[in-house]
Short mmCIF file of C-alpha atoms in Angstrom, two decimals:
data_model
loop_
_atom_site.label_atom_id
_atom_site.label_comp_id
_atom_site.label_asym_id
_atom_site.label_seq_id
_atom_site.Cartn_x
_atom_site.Cartn_y
_atom_site.Cartn_z
CA MET A 1 -12.40 -29.79 -8.40
CA LYS A 2 -9.06 -27.75 -8.39
CA LYS A 3 -9.68 -24.31 -6.77
CA ARG A 4 -7.45 -21.05 -7.06
CA PHE A 5 -6.42 -19.55 -4.14
CA GLN A 6 -4.79 -15.62 -3.26
CA ALA A 7 -1.23 -15.61 -2.02
CA ILE A 8 1.88 -14.31 -3.65
CA MET A 9 2.95 -17.80 -2.92
CA GLY A 10 0.26 -19.85 -1.69
CA ALA A 11 -2.05 -22.92 -0.60
CA ALA A 12 -4.52 -23.87 1.80
CA ILE A 13 -10.11 -24.92 6.13
CA LEU A 14 -12.79 -24.07 9.92
CA LEU A 15 -11.86 -25.53 13.18
CA ALA A 16 -14.01 -28.71 12.57
CA GLY A 17 -11.36 -29.83 9.59
CA LEU A 18 -8.41 -27.87 10.46
CA THR A 19 -5.91 -30.75 9.49
CA GLY A 20 -8.35 -32.45 7.52
CA CYS A 21 -8.35 -32.65 3.72
CA GLN A 22 -8.32 -29.64 1.26
CA GLU A 23 -7.88 -29.86 -2.75
CA GLU A 24 -5.77 -28.62 -4.21
CA LEU A 25 -4.79 -24.67 -3.69
CA THR A 26 -3.69 -22.50 -5.79
CA ALA A 27 0.19 -20.87 -4.38
CA GLU A 28 -0.21 -17.10 -5.03
CA LYS A 29 2.56 -14.98 -6.03
CA PRO A 30 4.98 -16.61 -4.34
CA ILE A 31 7.94 -14.42 -4.90
CA ILE A 32 11.66 -14.69 -4.72
CA TYR A 33 14.32 -12.15 -4.08
CA LEU A 34 17.86 -12.50 -4.34
CA TYR A 35 20.79 -10.91 -2.82
CA PRO A 36 23.84 -12.10 -3.83
CA GLU A 37 26.89 -10.90 -1.43
CA ARG A 38 28.53 -9.59 -4.92
CA GLU A 39 27.32 -9.13 -8.97
CA GLN A 40 26.78 -12.85 -10.00
CA THR A 41 24.75 -15.51 -12.17
CA VAL A 42 22.36 -17.49 -10.23
CA THR A 43 20.19 -20.16 -11.40
CA VAL A 44 16.46 -21.11 -9.61
CA ALA A 45 14.56 -24.28 -10.36
CA LEU A 46 11.25 -25.24 -8.98
CA ARG A 47 10.24 -28.77 -7.92
CA CYS A 48 6.37 -27.96 -7.21
CA ASP A 49 3.79 -31.07 -6.35
CA GLY A 50 1.57 -29.71 -8.38
CA GLU A 51 1.07 -27.37 -11.62
CA LEU A 52 2.58 -24.15 -12.32
CA LEU A 53 -0.11 -21.59 -13.60
CA CYS A 54 2.02 -18.17 -14.11
CA THR A 55 5.51 -17.19 -13.72
CA TYR A 56 7.10 -13.76 -14.79
CA PRO A 57 10.09 -13.47 -16.01
CA GLU A 58 8.50 -16.37 -18.16
CA TYR A 59 10.32 -19.51 -16.96
CA GLN A 60 12.11 -22.05 -18.73
CA ASP A 61 12.80 -25.19 -17.00
CA GLY A 62 14.07 -22.40 -14.28
CA TRP A 63 15.15 -19.33 -14.56
CA THR A 64 18.68 -17.66 -14.91
CA VAL A 65 19.96 -14.10 -14.17
CA THR A 66 22.02 -11.75 -13.40
CA ALA A 67 22.08 -11.16 -9.61
CA ARG A 68 23.33 -8.02 -7.82
CA PRO A 69 23.38 -7.17 -3.65
CA ASP A 70 20.96 -4.94 -4.14
CA GLY A 71 18.25 -7.03 -4.87
CA THR A 72 18.19 -6.31 -8.75
CA LEU A 73 18.12 -8.82 -11.66
CA VAL A 74 18.89 -9.09 -15.12
CA ASN A 75 17.46 -12.20 -16.49
CA ALA A 76 19.39 -14.34 -19.30
CA GLU A 77 16.74 -15.24 -21.65
CA ASP A 78 15.47 -11.09 -22.51
CA GLY A 79 17.98 -8.67 -20.87
CA GLU A 80 15.28 -6.99 -19.00
CA LYS A 81 15.28 -6.21 -15.20
CA TYR A 82 13.55 -7.32 -12.49
CA SER A 83 12.82 -6.42 -8.74
CA TYR A 84 11.96 -10.29 -8.36
CA LEU A 85 10.99 -13.56 -9.68
CA PHE A 86 7.18 -14.48 -9.48
CA TRP A 87 5.24 -17.82 -9.58
CA GLU A 88 1.55 -18.96 -9.15
CA GLY A 89 0.47 -22.58 -9.03
CA GLU A 90 -1.94 -25.37 -7.45
CA LEU A 91 -0.22 -27.61 -4.87
CA ASP A 92 -1.33 -31.06 -3.78
CA THR A 93 -0.76 -30.22 -0.09
CA GLU A 94 -2.48 -30.29 3.42
CA TYR A 95 -1.96 -26.97 5.52
CA ASP A 96 -2.06 -27.44 9.18
CA MET A 97 -4.40 -24.61 10.26
CA SER A 98 -4.29 -25.54 14.02
CA LYS A 99 -1.98 -23.05 15.53
CA GLY A 100 -2.90 -19.44 14.05
CA PHE A 101 -3.35 -15.67 15.14
CA VAL A 102 -7.31 -14.73 15.16
CA VAL A 103 -7.09 -11.07 14.22
CA ALA A 104 -9.71 -8.67 13.15
CA GLY A 105 -10.05 -7.49 9.97
CA GLU A 106 -9.40 -3.81 10.86
CA ASP A 107 -6.05 -4.90 12.65
CA THR A 108 -4.59 -7.00 9.32
CA ALA A 109 -1.83 -4.24 8.59
CA ALA A 110 -0.41 -4.05 11.84
CA PHE A 111 -0.15 -7.51 12.33
CA LEU A 112 0.94 -8.77 9.45
CA ARG A 113 3.87 -5.08 9.67
CA GLU A 114 4.78 -6.65 12.97
CA LYS A 115 5.27 -10.25 12.61
CA LEU A 116 6.96 -10.13 9.13
CA SER A 117 9.34 -7.86 10.09
CA GLN A 118 9.70 -10.07 13.17
CA MET A 119 10.25 -13.02 10.90
CA GLY A 120 12.97 -11.13 9.48
CA LEU A 121 11.45 -8.95 6.58
CA THR A 122 12.69 -5.68 5.38
CA PRO A 123 10.20 -2.45 5.20
CA ARG A 124 10.34 -3.16 1.41
CA GLU A 125 9.60 -6.80 1.07
CA TYR A 126 6.67 -6.71 4.61
CA ASN A 127 4.81 -3.96 2.58
CA GLU A 128 4.80 -5.53 -0.71
CA PHE A 129 3.38 -8.51 1.24
CA ILE A 130 0.63 -6.06 2.54
CA VAL A 131 -0.40 -4.07 -0.29
CA TYR A 132 -1.05 -7.22 -2.30
CA TRP A 133 -3.34 -9.20 0.67
CA LEU A 134 -4.68 -6.70 2.90
CA PRO A 135 -7.58 -6.03 0.14
CA ARG A 136 -8.16 -9.23 0.25
CA MET A 137 -8.54 -9.71 3.80
CA GLN A 138 -9.34 -6.11 5.94
CA ASP A 139 -13.12 -6.44 5.18
CA ASN A 140 -13.43 -9.55 6.79
CA PRO A 141 -14.49 -9.34 10.38
CA TYR A 142 -11.73 -11.63 11.52
CA ASN A 143 -8.89 -13.52 9.70
CA LEU A 144 -7.17 -16.64 10.93
CA ILE A 145 -3.79 -16.06 9.71
CA THR A 146 -1.07 -19.12 10.09
CA PHE A 147 2.23 -19.03 8.52
CA GLN A 148 3.15 -22.31 7.08
CA GLU A 149 6.93 -24.05 7.10
CA GLU A 150 7.23 -27.87 5.97
CA ALA A 151 3.65 -27.63 4.63
CA TYR A 152 4.71 -25.57 2.24
CA THR A 153 8.47 -25.86 1.64
CA GLN A 154 7.94 -29.62 1.22
CA HIS A 155 5.88 -29.54 -2.03
CA ALA A 156 7.20 -26.15 -3.22
CA GLU A 157 11.08 -26.80 -3.49
CA LEU A 158 13.58 -24.26 -4.47
CA ASP A 159 16.79 -25.26 -6.66
CA VAL A 160 19.07 -21.87 -6.23
CA THR A 161 22.81 -22.29 -7.62
CA PRO A 162 25.06 -21.36 -6.30
CA LYS A 163 23.89 -22.41 -2.71
CA PRO A 164 22.60 -19.60 -0.99
CA ASP A 165 24.02 -18.88 3.04
CA SER A 166 21.01 -18.33 4.01
CA VAL A 167 17.01 -19.04 3.07
CA LEU A 168 13.76 -17.22 4.31
CA ARG A 169 10.41 -18.79 3.14
CA VAL A 170 7.24 -17.23 4.50
CA PHE A 171 3.92 -18.65 3.04
CA MET A 172 0.41 -17.65 4.97
CA ALA A 173 -2.42 -19.45 4.58
CA TYR A 174 -5.26 -18.17 5.99
CA GLN A 175 -9.26 -17.60 6.36
CA GLY A 176 -11.82 -15.38 7.07
CA LEU A 177 -13.94 -15.56 10.29
CA GLU A 178 -17.28 -14.32 11.23
CA LYS A 179 -16.40 -14.37 14.69
CA PRO A 180 -13.39 -15.26 16.61
CA ILE A 181 -12.16 -18.63 17.13
CA SER A 182 -9.65 -19.85 20.15
CA VAL A 183 -6.26 -21.23 18.84
CA GLU A 184 -2.54 -21.65 20.04
CA GLU A 185 -0.44 -19.12 19.10
CA PRO A 186 2.55 -20.48 17.47
CA GLU A 187 6.14 -18.85 18.28
CA ILE A 188 7.96 -16.81 15.78
CA THR A 189 11.62 -17.01 15.11
CA ALA A 190 13.71 -14.27 14.17
CA PHE A 191 15.66 -14.76 11.09
CA GLU A 192 18.78 -14.41 10.50
CA ARG A 193 20.77 -12.46 6.97
CA THR A 194 24.05 -14.03 5.99
CA GLY A 195 25.97 -13.95 3.22
CA PHE A 196 24.17 -14.86 -0.19
CA THR A 197 20.29 -15.01 1.16
CA VAL A 198 17.31 -15.73 -0.56
CA VAL A 199 13.80 -14.50 0.15
CA GLU A 200 10.69 -15.98 -0.62
CA TRP A 201 6.87 -14.46 0.36
CA GLY A 202 3.70 -16.09 -0.71
CA GLY A 203 0.18 -17.05 0.61
CA THR A 204 -3.34 -18.05 0.19
CA GLU A 205 -6.69 -18.15 1.25
CA VAL A 206 -8.50 -21.42 3.03
CA VAL A 207 -12.17 -21.15 1.61
#
């Protein structure tokens, strides 16, 4: 049975089966920011191992936009301005929950602000991430929070033309916990923005 999960990208189980079989989960609200060095036309295509459930603006075998250095996008299809590209879908993948951070629900906002900033998100980007996810996480006694890389990017590929100089894709998979558990904490690598930069963030709840 397919399940929808909450992400602004999305995907995603407890320690006894952290890397075991997982059902298709919804990559929620992955959103994509484009920051070219100069105003230019950019096309973005998604190749997902799964099904797109919702896109904004509407996905027509890809998006074609005029992108500006401040991140403003003008969609070629309707001529309207957008701050980012949004998609949500069900992904056929497994997420590794064996490494992560166990965080008290009441500490979620501060934790996300610290880690997302450390990864390289700007205040605008990490605040938009936090206001989407915080209402879903803060009332849990604890959360196991993981940041997925290959498990996400290999099943939700981005094809951007012209090719960007730097790409940051942050995808969180989390699970609510009644009690804290012991897991290995991964190292966080800082992202360096150079030239034409693409940033994406999203997530999912593992249930």
